[in-house]
Short mmCIF file of C-alpha atoms in Angstrom, two decimals:
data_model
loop_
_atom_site.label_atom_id
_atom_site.label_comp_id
_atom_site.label_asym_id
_atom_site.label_seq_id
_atom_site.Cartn_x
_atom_site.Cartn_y
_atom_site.Cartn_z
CA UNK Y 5 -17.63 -13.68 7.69
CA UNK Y 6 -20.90 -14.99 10.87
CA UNK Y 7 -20.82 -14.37 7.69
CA UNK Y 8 -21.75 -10.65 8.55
CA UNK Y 9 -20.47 -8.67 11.15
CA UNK Y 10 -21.05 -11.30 13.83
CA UNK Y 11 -18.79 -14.23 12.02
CA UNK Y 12 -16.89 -12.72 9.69
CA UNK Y 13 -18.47 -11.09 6.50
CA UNK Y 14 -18.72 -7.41 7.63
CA UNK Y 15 -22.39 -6.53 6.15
CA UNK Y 16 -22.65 -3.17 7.08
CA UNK Y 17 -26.69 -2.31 6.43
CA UNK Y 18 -29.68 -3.73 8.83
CA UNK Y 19 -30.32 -7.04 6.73
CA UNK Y 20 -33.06 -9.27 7.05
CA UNK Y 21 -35.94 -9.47 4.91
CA UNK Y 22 -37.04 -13.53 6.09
CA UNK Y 23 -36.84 -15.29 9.33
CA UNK Y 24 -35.04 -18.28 9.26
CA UNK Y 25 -37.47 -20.25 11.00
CA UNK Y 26 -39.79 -19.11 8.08
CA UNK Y 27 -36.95 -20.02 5.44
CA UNK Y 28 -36.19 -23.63 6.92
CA UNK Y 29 -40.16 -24.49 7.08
CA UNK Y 30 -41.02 -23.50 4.04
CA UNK Y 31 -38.87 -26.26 2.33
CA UNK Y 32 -37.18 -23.86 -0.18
CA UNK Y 33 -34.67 -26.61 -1.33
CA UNK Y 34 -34.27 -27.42 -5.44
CA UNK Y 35 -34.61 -31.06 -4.88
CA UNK Y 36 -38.48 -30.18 -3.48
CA UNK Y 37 -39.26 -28.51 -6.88
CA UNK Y 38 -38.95 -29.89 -10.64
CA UNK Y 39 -35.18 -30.96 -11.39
CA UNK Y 40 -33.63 -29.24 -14.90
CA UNK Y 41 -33.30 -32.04 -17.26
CA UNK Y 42 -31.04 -32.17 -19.91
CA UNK Y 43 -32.29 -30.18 -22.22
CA UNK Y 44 -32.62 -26.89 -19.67
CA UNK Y 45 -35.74 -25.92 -17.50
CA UNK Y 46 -36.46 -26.81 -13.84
CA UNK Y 47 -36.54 -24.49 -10.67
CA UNK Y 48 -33.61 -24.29 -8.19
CA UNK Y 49 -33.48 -21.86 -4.78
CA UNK Y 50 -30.93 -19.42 -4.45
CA UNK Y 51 -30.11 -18.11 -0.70
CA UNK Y 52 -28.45 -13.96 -0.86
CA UNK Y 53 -27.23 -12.56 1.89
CA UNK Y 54 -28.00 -9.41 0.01
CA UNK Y 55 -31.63 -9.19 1.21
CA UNK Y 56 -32.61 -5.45 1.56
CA UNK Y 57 -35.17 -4.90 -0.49
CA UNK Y 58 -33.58 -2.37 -3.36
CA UNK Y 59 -30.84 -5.27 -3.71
CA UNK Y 60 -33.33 -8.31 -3.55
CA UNK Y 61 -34.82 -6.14 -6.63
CA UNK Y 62 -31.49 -5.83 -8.68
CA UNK Y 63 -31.07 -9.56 -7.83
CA UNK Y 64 -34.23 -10.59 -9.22
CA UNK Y 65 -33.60 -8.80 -12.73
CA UNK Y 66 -30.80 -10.39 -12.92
CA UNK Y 67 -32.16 -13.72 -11.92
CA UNK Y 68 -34.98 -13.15 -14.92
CA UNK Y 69 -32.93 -12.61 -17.22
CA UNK Y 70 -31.20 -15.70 -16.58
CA UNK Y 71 -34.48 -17.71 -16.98
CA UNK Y 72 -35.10 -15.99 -19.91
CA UNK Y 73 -31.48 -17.33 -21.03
CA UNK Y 74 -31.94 -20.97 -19.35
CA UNK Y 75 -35.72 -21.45 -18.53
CA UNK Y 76 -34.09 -22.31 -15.51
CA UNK Y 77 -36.37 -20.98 -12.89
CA UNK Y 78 -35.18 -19.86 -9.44
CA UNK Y 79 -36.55 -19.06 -6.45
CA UNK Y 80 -34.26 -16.00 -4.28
CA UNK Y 81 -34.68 -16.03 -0.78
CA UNK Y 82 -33.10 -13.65 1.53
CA UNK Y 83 -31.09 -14.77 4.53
CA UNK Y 84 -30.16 -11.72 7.06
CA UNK Y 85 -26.13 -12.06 7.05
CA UNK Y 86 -26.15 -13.02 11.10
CA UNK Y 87 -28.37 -15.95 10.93
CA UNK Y 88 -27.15 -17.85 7.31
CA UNK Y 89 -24.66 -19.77 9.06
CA UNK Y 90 -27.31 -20.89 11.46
CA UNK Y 91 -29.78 -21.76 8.52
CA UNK Y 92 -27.53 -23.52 6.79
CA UNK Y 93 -26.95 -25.66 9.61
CA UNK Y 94 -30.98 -26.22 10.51
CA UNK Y 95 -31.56 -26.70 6.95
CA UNK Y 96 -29.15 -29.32 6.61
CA UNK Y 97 -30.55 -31.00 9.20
CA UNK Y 98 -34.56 -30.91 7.95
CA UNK Y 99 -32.86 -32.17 4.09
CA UNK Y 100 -33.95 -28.41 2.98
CA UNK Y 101 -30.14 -27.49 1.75
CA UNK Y 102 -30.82 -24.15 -1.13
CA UNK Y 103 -28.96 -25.24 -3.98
CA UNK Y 104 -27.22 -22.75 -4.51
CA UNK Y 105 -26.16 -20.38 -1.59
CA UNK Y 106 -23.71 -16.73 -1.44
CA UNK Y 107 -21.49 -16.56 1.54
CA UNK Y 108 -18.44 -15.95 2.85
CA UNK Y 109 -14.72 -17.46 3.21
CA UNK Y 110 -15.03 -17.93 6.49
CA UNK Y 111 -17.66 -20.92 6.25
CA UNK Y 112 -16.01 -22.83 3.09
CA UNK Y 113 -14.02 -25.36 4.68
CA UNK Y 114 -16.04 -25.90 7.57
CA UNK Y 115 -19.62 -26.33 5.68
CA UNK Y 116 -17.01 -28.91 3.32
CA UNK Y 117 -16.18 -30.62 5.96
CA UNK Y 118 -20.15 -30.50 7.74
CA UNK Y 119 -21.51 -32.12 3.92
CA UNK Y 120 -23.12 -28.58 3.61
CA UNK Y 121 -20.98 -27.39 0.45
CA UNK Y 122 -20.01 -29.77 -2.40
CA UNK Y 123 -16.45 -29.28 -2.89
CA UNK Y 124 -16.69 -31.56 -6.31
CA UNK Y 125 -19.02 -29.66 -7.96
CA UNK Y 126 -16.77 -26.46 -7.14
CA UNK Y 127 -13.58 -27.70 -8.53
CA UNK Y 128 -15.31 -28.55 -11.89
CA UNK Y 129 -16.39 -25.12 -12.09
CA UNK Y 130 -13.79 -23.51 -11.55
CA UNK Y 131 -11.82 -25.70 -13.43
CA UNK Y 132 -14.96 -24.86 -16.04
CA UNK Y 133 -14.49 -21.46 -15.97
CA UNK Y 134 -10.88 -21.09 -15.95
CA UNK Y 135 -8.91 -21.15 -12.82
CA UNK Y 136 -6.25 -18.83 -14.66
CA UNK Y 137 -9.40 -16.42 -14.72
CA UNK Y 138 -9.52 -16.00 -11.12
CA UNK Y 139 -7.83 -14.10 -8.63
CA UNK Y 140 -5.00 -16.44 -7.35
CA UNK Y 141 -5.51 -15.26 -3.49
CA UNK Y 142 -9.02 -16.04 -3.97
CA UNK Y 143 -8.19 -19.80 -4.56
CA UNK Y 144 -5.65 -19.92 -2.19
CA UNK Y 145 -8.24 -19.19 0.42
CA UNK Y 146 -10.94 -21.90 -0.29
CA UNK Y 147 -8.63 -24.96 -0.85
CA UNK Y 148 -9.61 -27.65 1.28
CA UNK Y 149 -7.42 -30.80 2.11
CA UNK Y 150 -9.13 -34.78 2.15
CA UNK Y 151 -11.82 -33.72 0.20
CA UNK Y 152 -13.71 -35.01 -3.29
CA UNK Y 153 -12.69 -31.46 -4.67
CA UNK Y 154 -9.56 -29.09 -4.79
CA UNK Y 155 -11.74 -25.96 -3.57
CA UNK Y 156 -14.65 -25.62 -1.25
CA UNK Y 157 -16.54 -23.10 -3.87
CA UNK Y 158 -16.43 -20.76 -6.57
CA UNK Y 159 -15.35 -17.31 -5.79
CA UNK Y 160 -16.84 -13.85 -7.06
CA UNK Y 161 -15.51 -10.87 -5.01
CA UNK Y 162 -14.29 -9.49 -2.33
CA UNK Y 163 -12.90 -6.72 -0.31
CA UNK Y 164 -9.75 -6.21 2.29
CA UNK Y 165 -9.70 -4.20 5.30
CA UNK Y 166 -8.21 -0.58 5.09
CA UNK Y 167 -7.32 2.41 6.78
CA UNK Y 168 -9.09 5.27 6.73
CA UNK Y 169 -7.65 8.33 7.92
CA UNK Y 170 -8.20 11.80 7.78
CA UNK Y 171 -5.67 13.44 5.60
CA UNK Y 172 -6.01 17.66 6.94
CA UNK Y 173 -5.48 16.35 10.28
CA UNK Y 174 -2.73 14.41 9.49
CA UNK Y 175 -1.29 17.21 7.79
CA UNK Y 176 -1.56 19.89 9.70
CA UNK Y 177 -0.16 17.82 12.83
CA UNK Y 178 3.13 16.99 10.68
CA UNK Y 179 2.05 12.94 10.90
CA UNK Y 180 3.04 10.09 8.98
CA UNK Y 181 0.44 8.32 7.10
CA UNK Y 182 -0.40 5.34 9.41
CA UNK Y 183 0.92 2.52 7.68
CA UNK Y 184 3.03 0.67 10.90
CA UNK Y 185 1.94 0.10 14.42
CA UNK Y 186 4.09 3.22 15.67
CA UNK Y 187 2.59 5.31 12.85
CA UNK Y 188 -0.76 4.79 14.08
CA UNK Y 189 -0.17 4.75 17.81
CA UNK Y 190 1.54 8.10 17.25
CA UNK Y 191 -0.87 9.60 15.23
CA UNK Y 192 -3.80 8.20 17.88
CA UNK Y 193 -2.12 9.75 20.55
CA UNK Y 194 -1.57 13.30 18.66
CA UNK Y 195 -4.79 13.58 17.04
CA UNK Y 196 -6.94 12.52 20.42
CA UNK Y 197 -9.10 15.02 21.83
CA UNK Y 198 -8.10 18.09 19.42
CA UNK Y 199 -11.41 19.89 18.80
CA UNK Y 200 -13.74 16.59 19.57
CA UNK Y 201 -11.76 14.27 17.86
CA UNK Y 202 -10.80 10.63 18.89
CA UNK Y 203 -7.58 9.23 17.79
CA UNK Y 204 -8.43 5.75 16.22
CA UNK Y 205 -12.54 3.85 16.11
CA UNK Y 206 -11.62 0.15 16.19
CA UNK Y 207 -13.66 -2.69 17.15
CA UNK Y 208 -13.91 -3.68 20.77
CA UNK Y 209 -16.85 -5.37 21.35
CA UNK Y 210 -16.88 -8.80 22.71
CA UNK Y 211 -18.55 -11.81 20.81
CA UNK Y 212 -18.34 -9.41 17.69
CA UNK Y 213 -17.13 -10.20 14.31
CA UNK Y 214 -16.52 -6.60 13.49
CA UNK Y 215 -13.72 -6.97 16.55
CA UNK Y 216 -12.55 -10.06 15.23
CA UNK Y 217 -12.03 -8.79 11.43
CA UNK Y 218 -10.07 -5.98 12.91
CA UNK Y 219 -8.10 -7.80 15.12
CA UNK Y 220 -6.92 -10.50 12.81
CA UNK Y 221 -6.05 -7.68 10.55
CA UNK Y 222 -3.62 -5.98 13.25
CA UNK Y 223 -2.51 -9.55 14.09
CA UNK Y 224 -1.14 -10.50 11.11
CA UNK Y 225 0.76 -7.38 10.35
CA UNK Y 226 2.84 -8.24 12.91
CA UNK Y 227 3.16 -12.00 11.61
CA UNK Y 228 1.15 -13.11 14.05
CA UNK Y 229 -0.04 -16.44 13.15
CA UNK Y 230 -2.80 -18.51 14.01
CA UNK Y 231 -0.96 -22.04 13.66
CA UNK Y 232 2.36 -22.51 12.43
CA UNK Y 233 3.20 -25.01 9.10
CA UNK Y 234 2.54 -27.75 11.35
CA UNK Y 235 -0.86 -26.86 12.12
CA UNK Y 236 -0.06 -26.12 16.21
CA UNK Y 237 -1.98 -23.24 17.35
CA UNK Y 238 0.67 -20.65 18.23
CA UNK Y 239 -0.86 -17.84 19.57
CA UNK Y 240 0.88 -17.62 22.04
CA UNK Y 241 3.66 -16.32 20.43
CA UNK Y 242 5.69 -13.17 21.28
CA UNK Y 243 4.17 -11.76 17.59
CA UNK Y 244 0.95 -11.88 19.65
CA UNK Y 245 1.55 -10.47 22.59
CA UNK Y 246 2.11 -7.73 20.70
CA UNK Y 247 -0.35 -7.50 18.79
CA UNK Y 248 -2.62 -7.29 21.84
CA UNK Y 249 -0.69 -4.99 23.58
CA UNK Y 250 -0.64 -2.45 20.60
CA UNK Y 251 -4.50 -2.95 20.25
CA UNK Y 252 -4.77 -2.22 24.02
CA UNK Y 253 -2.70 0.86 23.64
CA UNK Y 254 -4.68 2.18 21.11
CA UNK Y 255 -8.17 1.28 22.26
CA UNK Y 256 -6.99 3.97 24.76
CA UNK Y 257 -7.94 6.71 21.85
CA UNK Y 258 -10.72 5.41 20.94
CA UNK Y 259 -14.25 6.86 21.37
CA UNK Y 260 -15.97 6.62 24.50
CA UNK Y 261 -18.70 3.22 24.20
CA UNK Y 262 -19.05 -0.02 22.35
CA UNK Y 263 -16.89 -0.07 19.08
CA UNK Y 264 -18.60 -2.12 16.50
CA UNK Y 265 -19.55 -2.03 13.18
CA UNK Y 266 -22.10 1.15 13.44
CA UNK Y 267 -20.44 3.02 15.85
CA UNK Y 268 -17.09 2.93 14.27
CA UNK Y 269 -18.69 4.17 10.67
CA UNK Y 270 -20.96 6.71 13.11
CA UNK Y 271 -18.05 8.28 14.23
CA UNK Y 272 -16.38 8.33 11.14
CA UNK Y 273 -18.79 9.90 9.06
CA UNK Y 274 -19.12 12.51 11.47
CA UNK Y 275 -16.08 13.64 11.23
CA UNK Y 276 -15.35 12.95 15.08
CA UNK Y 277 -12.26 10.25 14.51
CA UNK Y 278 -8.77 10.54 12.90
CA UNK Y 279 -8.76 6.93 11.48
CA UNK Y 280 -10.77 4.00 11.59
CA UNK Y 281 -10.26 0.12 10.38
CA UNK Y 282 -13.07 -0.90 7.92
CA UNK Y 283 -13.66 -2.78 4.65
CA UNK Y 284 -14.18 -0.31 1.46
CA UNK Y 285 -18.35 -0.60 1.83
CA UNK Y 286 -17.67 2.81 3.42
CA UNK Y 287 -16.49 4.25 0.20
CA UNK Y 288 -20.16 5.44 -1.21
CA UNK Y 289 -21.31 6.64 2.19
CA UNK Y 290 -18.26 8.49 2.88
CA UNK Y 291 -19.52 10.35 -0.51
CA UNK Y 292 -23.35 10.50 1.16
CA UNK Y 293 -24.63 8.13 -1.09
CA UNK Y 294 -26.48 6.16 0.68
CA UNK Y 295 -29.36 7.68 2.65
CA UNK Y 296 -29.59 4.79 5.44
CA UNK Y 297 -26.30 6.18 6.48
CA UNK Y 298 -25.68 9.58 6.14
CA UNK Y 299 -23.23 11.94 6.76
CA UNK Y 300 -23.70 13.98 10.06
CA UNK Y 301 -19.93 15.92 10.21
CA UNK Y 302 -21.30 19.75 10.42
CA UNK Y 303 -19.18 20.72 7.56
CA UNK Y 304 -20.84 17.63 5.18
CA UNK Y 305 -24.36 19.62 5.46
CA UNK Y 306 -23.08 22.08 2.33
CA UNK Y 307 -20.75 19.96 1.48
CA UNK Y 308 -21.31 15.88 0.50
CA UNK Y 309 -17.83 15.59 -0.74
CA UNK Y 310 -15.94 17.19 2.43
CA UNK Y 311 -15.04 14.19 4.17
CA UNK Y 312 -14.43 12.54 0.75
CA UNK Y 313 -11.92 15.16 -0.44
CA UNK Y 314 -10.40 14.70 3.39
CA UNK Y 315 -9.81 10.88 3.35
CA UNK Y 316 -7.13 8.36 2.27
CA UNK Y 317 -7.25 4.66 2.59
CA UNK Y 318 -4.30 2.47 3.15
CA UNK Y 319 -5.09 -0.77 1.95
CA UNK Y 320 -1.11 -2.21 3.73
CA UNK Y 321 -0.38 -2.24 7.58
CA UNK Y 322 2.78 -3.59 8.87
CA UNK Y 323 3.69 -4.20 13.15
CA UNK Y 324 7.47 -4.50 14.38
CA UNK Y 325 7.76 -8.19 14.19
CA UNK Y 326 6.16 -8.28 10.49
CA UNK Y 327 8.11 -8.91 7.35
CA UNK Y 328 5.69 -7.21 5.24
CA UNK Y 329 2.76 -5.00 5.23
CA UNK Y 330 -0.14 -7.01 4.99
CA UNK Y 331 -3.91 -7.00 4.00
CA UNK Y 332 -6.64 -8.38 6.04
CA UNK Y 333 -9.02 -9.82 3.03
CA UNK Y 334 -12.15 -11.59 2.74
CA UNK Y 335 -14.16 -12.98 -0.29
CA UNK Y 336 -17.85 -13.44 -0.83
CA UNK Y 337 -18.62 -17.17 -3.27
CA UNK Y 338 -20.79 -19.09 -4.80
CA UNK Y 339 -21.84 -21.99 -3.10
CA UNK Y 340 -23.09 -25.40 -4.72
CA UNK Y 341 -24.77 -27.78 -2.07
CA UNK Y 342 -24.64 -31.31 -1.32
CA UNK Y 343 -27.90 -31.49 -2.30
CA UNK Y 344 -27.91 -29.66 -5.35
CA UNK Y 345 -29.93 -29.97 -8.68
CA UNK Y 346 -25.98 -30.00 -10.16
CA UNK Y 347 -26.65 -28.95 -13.47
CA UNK Y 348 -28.75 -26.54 -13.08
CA UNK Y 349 -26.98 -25.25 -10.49
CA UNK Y 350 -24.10 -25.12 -12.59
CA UNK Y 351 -25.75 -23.18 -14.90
CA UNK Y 352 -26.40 -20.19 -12.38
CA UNK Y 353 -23.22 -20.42 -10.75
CA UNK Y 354 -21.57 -19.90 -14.84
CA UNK Y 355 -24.02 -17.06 -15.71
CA UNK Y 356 -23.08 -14.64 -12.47
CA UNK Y 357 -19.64 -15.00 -13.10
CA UNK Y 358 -20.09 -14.57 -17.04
CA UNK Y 359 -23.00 -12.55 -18.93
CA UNK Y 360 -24.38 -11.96 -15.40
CA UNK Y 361 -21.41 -10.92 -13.75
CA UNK Y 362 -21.60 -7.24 -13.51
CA UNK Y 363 -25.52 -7.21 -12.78
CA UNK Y 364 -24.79 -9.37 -9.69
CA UNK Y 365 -21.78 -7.32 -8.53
CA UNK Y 366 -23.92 -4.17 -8.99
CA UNK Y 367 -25.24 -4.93 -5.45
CA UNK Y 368 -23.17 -2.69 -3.39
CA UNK Y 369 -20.00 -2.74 -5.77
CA UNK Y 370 -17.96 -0.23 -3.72
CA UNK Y 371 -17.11 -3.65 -1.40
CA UNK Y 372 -17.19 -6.26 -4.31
CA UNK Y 373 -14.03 -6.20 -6.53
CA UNK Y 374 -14.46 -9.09 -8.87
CA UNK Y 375 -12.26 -12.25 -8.19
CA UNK Y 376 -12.57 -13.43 -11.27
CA UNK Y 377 -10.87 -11.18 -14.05
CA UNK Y 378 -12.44 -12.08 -17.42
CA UNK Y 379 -13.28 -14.93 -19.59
CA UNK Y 380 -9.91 -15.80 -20.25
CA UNK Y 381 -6.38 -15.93 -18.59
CA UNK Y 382 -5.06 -12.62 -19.98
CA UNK Y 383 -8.55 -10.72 -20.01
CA UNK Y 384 -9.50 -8.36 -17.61
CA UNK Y 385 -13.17 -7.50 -19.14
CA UNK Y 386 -14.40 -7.70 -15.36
CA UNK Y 387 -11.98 -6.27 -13.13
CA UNK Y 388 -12.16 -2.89 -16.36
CA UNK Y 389 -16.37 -3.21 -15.65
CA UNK Y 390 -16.48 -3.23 -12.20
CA UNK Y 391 -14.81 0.30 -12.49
CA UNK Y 392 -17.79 1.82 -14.39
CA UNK Y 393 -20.70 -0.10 -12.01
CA UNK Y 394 -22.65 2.93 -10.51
CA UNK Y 395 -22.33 3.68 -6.29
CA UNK Y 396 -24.93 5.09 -4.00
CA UNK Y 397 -28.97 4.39 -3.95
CA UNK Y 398 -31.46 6.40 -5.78
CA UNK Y 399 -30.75 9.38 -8.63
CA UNK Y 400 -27.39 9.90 -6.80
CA UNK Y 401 -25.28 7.39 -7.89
CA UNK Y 402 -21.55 7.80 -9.27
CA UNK Y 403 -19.19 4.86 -10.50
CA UNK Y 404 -16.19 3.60 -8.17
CA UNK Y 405 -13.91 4.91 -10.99
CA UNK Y 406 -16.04 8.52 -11.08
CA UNK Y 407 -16.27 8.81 -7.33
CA UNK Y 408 -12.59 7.84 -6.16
CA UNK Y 409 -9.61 8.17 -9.23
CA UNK Y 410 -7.82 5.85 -10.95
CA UNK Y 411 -5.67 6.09 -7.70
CA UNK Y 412 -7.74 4.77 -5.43
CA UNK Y 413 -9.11 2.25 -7.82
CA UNK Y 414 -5.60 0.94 -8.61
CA UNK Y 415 -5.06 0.75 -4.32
CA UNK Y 416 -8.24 -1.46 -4.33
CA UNK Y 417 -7.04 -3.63 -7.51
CA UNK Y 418 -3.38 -4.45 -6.00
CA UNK Y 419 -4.72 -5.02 -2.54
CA UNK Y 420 -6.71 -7.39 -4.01
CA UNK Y 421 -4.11 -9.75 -5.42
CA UNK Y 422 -2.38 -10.42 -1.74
CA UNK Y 423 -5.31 -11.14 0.31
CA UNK Y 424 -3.96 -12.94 3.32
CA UNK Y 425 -5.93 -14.83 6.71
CA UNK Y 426 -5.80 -16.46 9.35
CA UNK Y 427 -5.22 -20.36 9.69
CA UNK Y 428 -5.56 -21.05 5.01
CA UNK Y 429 -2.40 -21.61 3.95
CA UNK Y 430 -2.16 -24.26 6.54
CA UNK Y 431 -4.76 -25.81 5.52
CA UNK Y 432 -6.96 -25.04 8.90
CA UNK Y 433 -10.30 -23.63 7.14
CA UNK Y 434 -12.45 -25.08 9.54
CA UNK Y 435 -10.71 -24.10 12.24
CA UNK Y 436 -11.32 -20.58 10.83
CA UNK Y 437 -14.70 -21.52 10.23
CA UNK Y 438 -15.11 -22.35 14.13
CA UNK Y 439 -13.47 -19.58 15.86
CA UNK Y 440 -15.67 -16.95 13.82
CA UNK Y 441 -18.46 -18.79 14.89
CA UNK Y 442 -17.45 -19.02 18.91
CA UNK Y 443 -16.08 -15.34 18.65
CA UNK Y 444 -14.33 -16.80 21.84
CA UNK Y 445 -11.03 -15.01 21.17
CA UNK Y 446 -12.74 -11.67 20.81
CA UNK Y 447 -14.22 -12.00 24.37
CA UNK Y 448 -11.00 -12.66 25.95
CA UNK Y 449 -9.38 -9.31 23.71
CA UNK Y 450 -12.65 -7.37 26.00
CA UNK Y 451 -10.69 -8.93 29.09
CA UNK Y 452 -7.48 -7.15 27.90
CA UNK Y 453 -8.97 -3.76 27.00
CA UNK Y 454 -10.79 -3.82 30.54
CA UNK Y 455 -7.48 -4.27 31.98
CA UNK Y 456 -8.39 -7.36 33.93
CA UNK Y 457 -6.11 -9.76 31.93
CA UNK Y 458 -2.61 -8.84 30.55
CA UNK Y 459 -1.64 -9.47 26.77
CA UNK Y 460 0.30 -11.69 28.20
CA UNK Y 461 -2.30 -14.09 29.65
CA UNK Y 462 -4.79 -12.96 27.05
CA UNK Y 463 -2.45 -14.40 24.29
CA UNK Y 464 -2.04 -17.85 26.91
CA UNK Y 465 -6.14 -17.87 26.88
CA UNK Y 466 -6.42 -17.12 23.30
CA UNK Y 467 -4.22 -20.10 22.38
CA UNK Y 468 -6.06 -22.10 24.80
CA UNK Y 469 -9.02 -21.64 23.31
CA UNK Y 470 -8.44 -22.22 19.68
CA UNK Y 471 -6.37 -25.63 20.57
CA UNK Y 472 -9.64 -26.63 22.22
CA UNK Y 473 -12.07 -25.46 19.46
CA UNK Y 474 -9.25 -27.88 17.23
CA UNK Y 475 -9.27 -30.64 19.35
CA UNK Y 476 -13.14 -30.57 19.03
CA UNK Y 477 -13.00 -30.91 15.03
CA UNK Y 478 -11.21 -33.89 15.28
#
């Protein structure tokens, strides 16, 4: 969520501006540096996963202002997305906790239960804030059960996974827009190999948390569950075995190679696949916004909106054996340690989801739709901003709204409010937490595509394996 491509949190951009080793020596924790008293001032350290250097920039402005506000000082360090969960962990250890830290779903309920997060200091500020002023499937996903707090930390955004397809081809081919399992398959099948083009770029990389996003996203719309009400691990289920089988079937129209997170967008934004499954961080290089990334189709060289004007996302994807289309979501949150300076803390956590809000989720807002809504229950001053936050690096910059319709927009806004996951309503965070760290189940997927396990025995092994990693947590 990783949280990054590797655990969970798909962080598209090469990250990494500190070494850990350098960030867990240095000692970067608030309780090293003066402690806010009660009448404001003090330093605290803030870990971001947002460490390239144009958004460590837009961080710190943001961060100034809120000294200016607090005389709170605060110290940002940058954490490349692959290695936070492993800092958090070594900095546990060495007493060096950040006191405040931005990370994914994934790790809530595990760090909760590993005395990393303080699950107390959450539930007061959410309960603070308003918890009518958040996004209900936001909350949903970071309750945590025997614990000193309702919810494992405070959430700020988020994205879900989506299909992206490309709209002339499906049009001239006569296809339905690839909403169900057969949709897709169909379409993959049709589309593969006319003029260069694959049918479907999914992930299929073992030990990958790009292949793990998009497989729990095919998984559950075809109800396949990760533990049943009871907390068993169930699967394998015949919902499952499905699931695998249809992700085998369509790996076979995929593009020659690794599929992971840059090879999948690669392919995409050179026009050379039908469809791909991928979070909405796409959305402002699809529009050759950012220069990292550009587009490379032949007809994008005169063109920068081409592919745009060619694209549609479906936010919904339902299998045979699912009630109800479903969304794949994950959510980015604040963080307050066990070893926080609390009130200070407190005091950052309530500015970048208040007067600070929109400066924060100006980092790379195309992938960030605000999961809180406004100040109050029936205000949505935040949800209405994010809309106008500009997209893209440099003098080429559009907003969401500007760049994709009040259509698309409104797809990203209602896909939004029915986030679902594996393993949350059942109360099995940590679980969740685990298996995106082992990446265990993705491995045994590479067995299936290779053809040297069936879905059959890859849904036995999968099961297998997440029992175990359960057993383990006690």
């Amino acid at each position: 969520m990783t949280p990054t491509e590797e655990d969970g949190m798909m962080w598209r951009r090469p990250l990494g501006t500190l070494a850990v080793i350098g960030l867990v020596a240095a000692g970067c924790s608030g309780d090293d540096g003066d402690s806010a008293d009660s009448e404001g001032g003090g330093s605290i350290t803030f870990w971001t996963v947002y460490d390239t250097a144009d958004r460590i920039a837009i961080m710190e402005d943001v961060l100034a202002d809120f000294t200016a506000e607090s005389g709170i000082e605060v110290e940002l360090v940058g954490v490349s997305a692959p290695d936070l969960s492993q800092a958090m962990v070594s900095a546990a250890a060495a007493g060096d906790l950040p006191d405040v830290v931005v990370h994914g779903v994934e790790l809530a309920a595990g760090w909760v239960d590993e005395g990393i997060l303080d699950s107390a200091a959450a539930s007061e500020m959410i309960d603070a804030l308003g918890a009518g002023t958040f996004n209900e499937s936001a909350l949903d996903l970071i309750r945590v059960e025997d614990a000193e707090g309702e919810y494992a930390t405070v959430p700020s955004d988020g994205w879900g996974q989506m299909i992206f397809y490309r709209t002339d081809l499906f049009e001239a081919a006569g296809l339905e827009e690839p909403s169900t399992y057969e949709a897709a398959l169909t379409a993959a099948e049709t589309l593969n190999g006319q003029d260069g083009v694959s049918g479907f770029a999914l992930g299929s990389t073992g030990g990958d948390g790009f292949t793990m996003q998009v497989f729990e996203h095919v998984a559950l719309a075809n109800d396949c569950q990760l533990v049943d009400d009871e907390g068993e691990v169930t699967l394998d289920s015949p919902e499952c075995e499905e699931a695998i089988q249809f992700y085998v079937d369509l790996a076979q129209y995929a593009p020659t190679g690794a599929g992971d997170v840059d090879t999948t967008r690669a392919n995409y934004l050179a026009g050379q696949t039908a469809m791909t499954s991928w979070s909405p961080h796409l959305l402002d290089e699809l529009a050759g916004l950012f220069a990292d990334t550009p587009l490379t189709c032949a007809e994008c060289a005169n063109d920068q909106q081409w592919l745009v004007d060619r694209t549609t996302i479906l936010p919904l994807f339902q299998g045979p054996s699912g009630d109800e289309p479903t969304q794949f979501g994950l959510t980015i949150n604040l963080g307050i340690t066990a070893s926080a300076d609390l009130e200070p803390s407190k005091e950052l956590v309530r500015y970048l989801l208040g007067d600070g809000y929109m400066g924060f989720l100006s980092i790379s807002p195309e992938g960030r739709f605000p999961m809180r809504n406004g100040s109050s229950a029936d205000d949505t001053t935040y949800v209405d901003g994010w809309t106008d936050l500009p997209v893209g690096t440099g003098s080429q910059q559009l907003s969401v709204g500007e760049l994709y319709g009040d259509e698309a927009v409104q797809t990203i806004t209602e896909g939004a409010t029915g986030f679902e996951r594996w393993g949350f309503p059942q109360g099995q965070g940590a679980l969740v937490t685990a298996m995106y760290g082992d990446l265990e189940l993705t491995n045994i997927l590479r067995d299936a595509l290779d053809g040297t396990i069936t879905p059959a025995e890859a849904a036995a092994q999968m099961d297998e394996s997440a029992t175990q990693l359960q057993s383990e947590l006690g």
